[in-house]
mmCIF file of C-alpha atoms in Angstrom:
data_model
loop_
_atom_site.group_PDB
_atom_site.id
_atom_site.type_symbol
_atom_site.label_atom_id
_atom_site.label_comp_id
_atom_site.label_asym_id
_atom_site.label_seq_id
_atom_site.Cartn_x
_atom_site.Cartn_y
_atom_site.Cartn_z
ATOM 1 C CA MET A 512 -79.106 -10.252 64.514
ATOM 2 C CA PRO A 513 -82.907 -9.790 64.591
ATOM 3 C CA ALA A 514 -84.161 -6.238 64.788
ATOM 4 C CA ALA A 515 -85.398 -5.033 68.170
ATOM 5 C CA PRO A 516 -89.160 -5.318 68.676
ATOM 6 C CA ILE A 517 -91.269 -2.233 67.972
ATOM 7 C CA ARG A 518 -93.932 -1.390 70.549
ATOM 8 C CA LEU A 519 -96.893 0.852 69.778
ATOM 9 C CA THR A 520 -99.728 1.797 72.111
ATOM 10 C CA ALA A 521 -103.331 2.484 71.155
ATOM 11 C CA ARG A 522 -106.883 2.441 72.469
ATOM 12 C CA ALA A 523 -108.383 0.532 69.530
ATOM 13 C CA LEU A 524 -107.288 -1.490 66.516
ATOM 14 C CA LEU A 525 -108.678 -1.225 62.976
ATOM 15 C CA LEU A 526 -108.044 -4.270 60.808
ATOM 16 C CA ASP A 527 -108.038 -4.616 57.046
ATOM 17 C CA MET A 528 -109.132 -8.047 55.810
ATOM 18 C CA ASP A 529 -107.616 -9.183 52.493
ATOM 19 C CA GLY A 530 -103.847 -9.524 52.819
ATOM 20 C CA THR A 531 -103.970 -8.652 56.524
ATOM 21 C CA LEU A 532 -106.177 -11.325 58.118
ATOM 22 C CA VAL A 533 -107.064 -13.423 55.068
ATOM 23 C CA ASN A 534 -104.903 -14.512 52.150
ATOM 24 C CA SER A 535 -107.313 -14.276 49.206
ATOM 25 C CA ASP A 536 -104.665 -13.574 46.561
ATOM 26 C CA ALA A 537 -105.506 -16.707 44.573
ATOM 27 C CA VAL A 538 -109.148 -15.640 44.143
ATOM 28 C CA VAL A 539 -108.258 -12.018 43.402
ATOM 29 C CA GLU A 540 -105.750 -13.071 40.761
ATOM 30 C CA ARG A 541 -108.231 -15.436 39.098
ATOM 31 C CA CYS A 542 -111.160 -13.008 39.033
ATOM 32 C CA TRP A 543 -109.205 -9.897 38.123
ATOM 33 C CA GLY A 544 -107.031 -11.806 35.661
ATOM 34 C CA ARG A 545 -110.167 -12.745 33.717
ATOM 35 C CA TRP A 546 -111.403 -9.152 33.953
ATOM 36 C CA ALA A 547 -108.070 -7.865 32.608
ATOM 37 C CA GLU A 548 -108.211 -10.227 29.655
ATOM 38 C CA ARG A 549 -111.784 -9.196 28.820
ATOM 39 C CA HIS A 550 -110.659 -5.575 28.667
ATOM 40 C CA GLY A 551 -107.331 -6.116 26.900
ATOM 41 C CA LEU A 552 -105.269 -5.113 29.934
ATOM 42 C CA ASP A 553 -102.096 -6.610 31.361
ATOM 43 C CA PRO A 554 -103.093 -8.757 34.385
ATOM 44 C CA VAL A 555 -99.801 -7.937 36.112
ATOM 45 C CA GLU A 556 -100.497 -4.208 35.868
ATOM 46 C CA VAL A 557 -104.057 -4.744 37.089
ATOM 47 C CA MET A 558 -102.763 -6.555 40.166
ATOM 48 C CA HIS A 559 -100.597 -3.551 41.010
ATOM 49 C CA VAL A 560 -103.770 -1.450 41.334
ATOM 50 C CA VAL A 561 -106.429 -3.771 42.713
ATOM 51 C CA HIS A 562 -105.218 -4.436 46.280
ATOM 52 C CA GLY A 563 -106.968 -2.397 48.941
ATOM 53 C CA ARG A 564 -109.521 -0.718 46.679
ATOM 54 C CA GLN A 565 -113.160 -1.403 46.005
ATOM 55 C CA GLY A 566 -113.602 -2.980 42.586
ATOM 56 C CA HIS A 567 -115.260 0.016 40.957
ATOM 57 C CA ALA A 568 -112.405 2.241 42.200
ATOM 58 C CA THR A 569 -109.877 -0.115 40.598
ATOM 59 C CA MET A 570 -111.839 0.049 37.345
ATOM 60 C CA ALA A 571 -111.892 3.850 37.494
ATOM 61 C CA VAL A 572 -108.096 3.927 37.740
ATOM 62 C CA LEU A 573 -107.567 1.431 34.915
ATOM 63 C CA LEU A 574 -110.359 2.608 32.587
ATOM 64 C CA PRO A 575 -110.585 6.345 33.382
ATOM 65 C CA GLU A 576 -112.819 7.203 30.420
ATOM 66 C CA ARG A 577 -115.519 4.696 31.365
ATOM 67 C CA PRO A 578 -118.755 5.976 32.985
ATOM 68 C CA VAL A 579 -119.069 5.466 36.733
ATOM 69 C CA GLU A 580 -122.374 3.624 36.368
ATOM 70 C CA VAL A 581 -120.727 1.029 34.102
ATOM 71 C CA ASN A 582 -118.017 0.441 36.702
ATOM 72 C CA LEU A 583 -120.583 0.103 39.488
ATOM 73 C CA ALA A 584 -122.619 -2.434 37.510
ATOM 74 C CA GLU A 585 -119.566 -4.489 36.588
ATOM 75 C CA ASN A 586 -118.352 -4.316 40.175
ATOM 76 C CA GLU A 587 -121.564 -6.058 41.292
ATOM 77 C CA ARG A 588 -120.827 -8.886 38.875
ATOM 78 C CA MET A 589 -117.230 -9.088 40.109
ATOM 79 C CA LEU A 590 -118.379 -9.292 43.732
ATOM 80 C CA ALA A 591 -120.682 -12.177 42.855
ATOM 81 C CA GLU A 592 -117.755 -13.954 41.160
ATOM 82 C CA GLU A 593 -115.542 -13.411 44.193
ATOM 83 C CA ARG A 594 -118.194 -14.591 46.658
ATOM 84 C CA ALA A 595 -118.595 -17.816 44.686
ATOM 85 C CA ASP A 596 -114.854 -18.579 44.670
ATOM 86 C CA VAL A 597 -113.163 -19.477 47.966
ATOM 87 C CA GLU A 598 -110.591 -21.951 46.641
ATOM 88 C CA GLY A 599 -107.251 -21.103 48.219
ATOM 89 C CA VAL A 600 -108.684 -18.647 50.756
ATOM 90 C CA VAL A 601 -106.681 -19.217 53.959
ATOM 91 C CA PRO A 602 -105.825 -17.235 57.084
ATOM 92 C CA ILE A 603 -102.681 -15.150 57.185
ATOM 93 C CA PRO A 604 -100.315 -17.074 59.493
ATOM 94 C CA GLY A 605 -101.010 -16.070 63.073
ATOM 95 C CA ALA A 606 -104.439 -14.574 62.335
ATOM 96 C CA PRO A 607 -106.494 -17.007 64.488
ATOM 97 C CA ALA A 608 -104.373 -16.393 67.600
ATOM 98 C CA PHE A 609 -104.200 -12.657 66.909
ATOM 99 C CA LEU A 610 -107.996 -12.341 66.712
ATOM 100 C CA ALA A 611 -108.428 -14.544 69.782
ATOM 101 C CA ALA A 612 -106.151 -12.170 71.714
ATOM 102 C CA LEU A 613 -108.449 -9.273 70.784
ATOM 103 C CA THR A 614 -111.552 -10.820 72.363
ATOM 104 C CA GLY A 615 -113.163 -8.153 74.531
ATOM 105 C CA LEU A 616 -110.825 -5.416 73.278
ATOM 106 C CA PRO A 617 -111.919 -2.556 70.972
ATOM 107 C CA HIS A 618 -111.330 -3.558 67.368
ATOM 108 C CA ALA A 619 -113.097 -3.337 64.018
ATOM 109 C CA LEU A 620 -112.817 -4.711 60.508
ATOM 110 C CA VAL A 621 -112.305 -1.969 57.895
ATOM 111 C CA THR A 622 -112.414 -3.590 54.460
ATOM 112 C CA SER A 623 -113.050 -2.621 50.850
ATOM 113 C CA ALA A 624 -115.069 -5.833 50.461
ATOM 114 C CA ASP A 625 -118.831 -5.648 50.819
ATOM 115 C CA GLU A 626 -120.320 -7.347 53.877
ATOM 116 C CA PRO A 627 -121.393 -10.578 52.113
ATOM 117 C CA LEU A 628 -117.885 -11.039 50.659
ATOM 118 C CA ALA A 629 -116.276 -10.235 54.015
ATOM 119 C CA ARG A 630 -118.436 -12.860 55.705
ATOM 120 C CA VAL A 631 -117.674 -15.450 52.993
ATOM 121 C CA ARG A 632 -113.926 -14.939 53.145
ATOM 122 C CA MET A 633 -113.645 -14.805 56.935
ATOM 123 C CA ALA A 634 -115.703 -18.008 57.141
ATOM 124 C CA ALA A 635 -113.605 -19.701 54.444
ATOM 125 C CA ALA A 636 -110.485 -18.852 56.456
ATOM 126 C CA ASP A 637 -112.229 -20.038 59.661
ATOM 127 C CA LEU A 638 -111.754 -16.644 61.316
ATOM 128 C CA ARG A 639 -114.250 -14.946 63.608
ATOM 129 C CA LEU A 640 -115.589 -11.568 62.563
ATOM 130 C CA PRO A 641 -114.704 -8.563 64.722
ATOM 131 C CA PRO A 642 -117.662 -7.030 66.570
ATOM 132 C CA VAL A 643 -117.689 -3.906 64.376
ATOM 133 C CA LEU A 644 -117.690 -4.101 60.561
ATOM 134 C CA VAL A 645 -116.970 -1.206 58.212
ATOM 135 C CA THR A 646 -117.493 -2.575 54.700
ATOM 136 C CA ALA A 647 -117.993 -1.166 51.207
ATOM 137 C CA GLU A 648 -121.657 -0.440 51.951
ATOM 138 C CA SER A 649 -120.647 1.720 54.934
ATOM 139 C CA VAL A 650 -118.721 4.349 52.970
ATOM 140 C CA GLY A 651 -119.106 6.701 50.037
ATOM 141 C CA ALA A 652 -115.447 6.545 49.015
ATOM 142 C CA SER A 653 -112.990 3.663 48.677
ATOM 143 C CA LYS A 654 -109.529 3.464 50.170
ATOM 144 C CA PRO A 655 -107.186 5.392 49.794
ATOM 145 C CA ASP A 656 -109.892 7.763 51.065
ATOM 146 C CA PRO A 657 -109.806 7.748 54.905
ATOM 147 C CA GLU A 658 -113.595 7.505 55.362
ATOM 148 C CA GLY A 659 -113.649 3.829 56.336
ATOM 149 C CA PHE A 660 -110.990 4.213 59.015
ATOM 150 C CA LEU A 661 -112.624 7.357 60.383
ATOM 151 C CA LYS A 662 -115.959 5.518 60.610
ATOM 152 C CA GLY A 663 -114.296 2.593 62.336
ATOM 153 C CA ALA A 664 -112.715 4.869 64.947
ATOM 154 C CA ALA A 665 -116.025 6.648 65.523
ATOM 155 C CA ALA A 666 -117.907 3.353 65.897
ATOM 156 C CA LEU A 667 -115.433 2.271 68.579
ATOM 157 C CA GLY A 668 -115.635 5.646 70.307
ATOM 158 C CA HIS A 669 -111.966 6.576 69.972
ATOM 159 C CA ALA A 670 -110.090 9.427 68.332
ATOM 160 C CA PRO A 671 -108.252 8.459 65.133
ATOM 161 C CA ALA A 672 -104.905 9.294 66.735
ATOM 162 C CA ASP A 673 -105.656 6.706 69.443
ATOM 163 C CA CYS A 674 -106.255 3.958 66.875
ATOM 164 C CA LEU A 675 -103.736 1.692 65.204
ATOM 165 C CA ALA A 676 -104.460 0.345 61.714
ATOM 166 C CA PHE A 677 -103.295 -2.991 60.321
ATOM 167 C CA GLU A 678 -102.881 -2.978 56.533
ATOM 168 C CA ASP A 679 -101.090 -4.710 53.674
ATOM 169 C CA SER A 680 -101.690 -2.448 50.657
ATOM 170 C CA GLY A 681 -100.523 0.967 49.523
ATOM 171 C CA ALA A 682 -104.110 2.187 49.205
ATOM 172 C CA GLY A 683 -104.939 0.971 52.706
ATOM 173 C CA ILE A 684 -101.840 2.457 54.307
ATOM 174 C CA ALA A 685 -102.534 5.782 52.577
ATOM 175 C CA ALA A 686 -106.127 5.705 53.850
ATOM 176 C CA ALA A 687 -105.066 5.055 57.444
ATOM 177 C CA ARG A 688 -102.446 7.778 57.335
ATOM 178 C CA ALA A 689 -104.943 10.247 55.869
ATOM 179 C CA ALA A 690 -107.189 9.399 58.828
ATOM 180 C CA GLY A 691 -104.377 10.370 61.186
ATOM 181 C CA MET A 692 -103.510 6.842 62.302
ATOM 182 C CA ARG A 693 -100.299 4.938 62.747
ATOM 183 C CA VAL A 694 -100.002 1.741 60.728
ATOM 184 C CA VAL A 695 -98.692 -1.772 61.265
ATOM 185 C CA GLY A 696 -97.913 -3.177 57.833
ATOM 186 C CA ILE A 697 -98.478 -6.881 57.244
ATOM 187 C CA GLY A 698 -96.592 -8.763 54.539
ATOM 188 C CA PRO A 699 -94.382 -7.840 51.601
ATOM 189 C CA ARG A 700 -96.805 -5.452 49.850
ATOM 190 C CA ALA A 701 -96.725 -3.159 52.878
ATOM 191 C CA ALA A 702 -92.937 -2.823 52.952
ATOM 192 C CA ALA A 703 -92.729 -0.344 50.075
ATOM 193 C CA HIS A 704 -95.081 2.068 51.861
ATOM 194 C CA HIS A 705 -93.028 2.508 55.044
ATOM 195 C CA PRO A 706 -95.543 1.690 57.787
ATOM 196 C CA ASP A 707 -94.702 2.545 61.386
ATOM 197 C CA ALA A 708 -93.941 -1.130 61.986
ATOM 198 C CA LEU A 709 -93.728 -4.060 59.580
ATOM 199 C CA ALA A 710 -94.521 -7.700 60.301
ATOM 200 C CA ALA A 711 -94.019 -10.539 57.832
ATOM 201 C CA THR A 712 -97.181 -12.182 59.197
ATOM 202 C CA LEU A 713 -99.411 -11.846 62.247
ATOM 203 C CA GLU A 714 -97.250 -14.478 63.947
ATOM 204 C CA ALA A 715 -94.858 -11.595 64.664
ATOM 205 C CA VAL A 716 -97.528 -9.496 66.424
ATOM 206 C CA THR A 717 -98.712 -9.691 70.031
ATOM 207 C CA VAL A 718 -101.302 -7.534 71.781
ATOM 208 C CA THR A 719 -101.685 -6.947 75.505
ATOM 209 C CA ALA A 720 -103.995 -4.622 77.435
ATOM 210 C CA ASP A 721 -103.433 -2.917 80.770
ATOM 211 C CA ALA A 722 -106.019 -2.150 83.437
ATOM 212 C CA ASP A 723 -106.671 1.291 81.914
ATOM 213 C CA GLY A 724 -107.511 -0.141 78.505
ATOM 214 C CA VAL A 725 -104.250 0.840 76.846
ATOM 215 C CA LEU A 726 -103.290 -1.725 74.201
ATOM 216 C CA THR A 727 -99.621 -2.470 73.604
ATOM 217 C CA VAL A 728 -98.872 -3.938 70.204
ATOM 218 C CA THR A 729 -95.453 -5.575 69.908
ATOM 219 C CA VAL A 730 -94.055 -6.317 66.458
ATOM 220 C CA GLN A 731 -91.044 -8.591 66.339
ATOM 221 C CA GLY A 732 -88.386 -7.641 63.807
#
């Protein structure tokens, strides 16, 4: 028997990109697999760290003795690689309808990608950009730091507790929780981090708004 739907209410929604709206795993695995090989690291272990973080933050975890400025410089090269590679970038199932349902409602993109990469990947997946973007350039600290989600809430004019985050990664879920937000997890990576609700894809999520601006998010089990 299917699980009963979970309903959460909020005033605004904050959306991660990679793994939540866009499936870019093929690109991430190619680019970071090459990076792992160049540095003598196990690509499988690298993939356990990379999701949800800015590239330089991933490098800092995996190569803790390396100077920050080296990581930042290499991250710029990695971003260029990722922007140039859109093969296999597709929408998460249900993402087009989900974003269409949010037209006119308060929502923002909160991603560890920089703005050029966010624009490239959303375009490759044929998804419209939310009206508010919080990208790598907007913050001083990468997820799992809550700064991006706090900035997204502030930009939309709502308290963090009145926002609902959509995330797929452990780092992203930790960031949203540190910001004081409830979390809808999307996909299998999210399951291990016990979000408030879990959807296999965005096909399982519907959003409605009442006359007072209260959003009801329903997640089918």
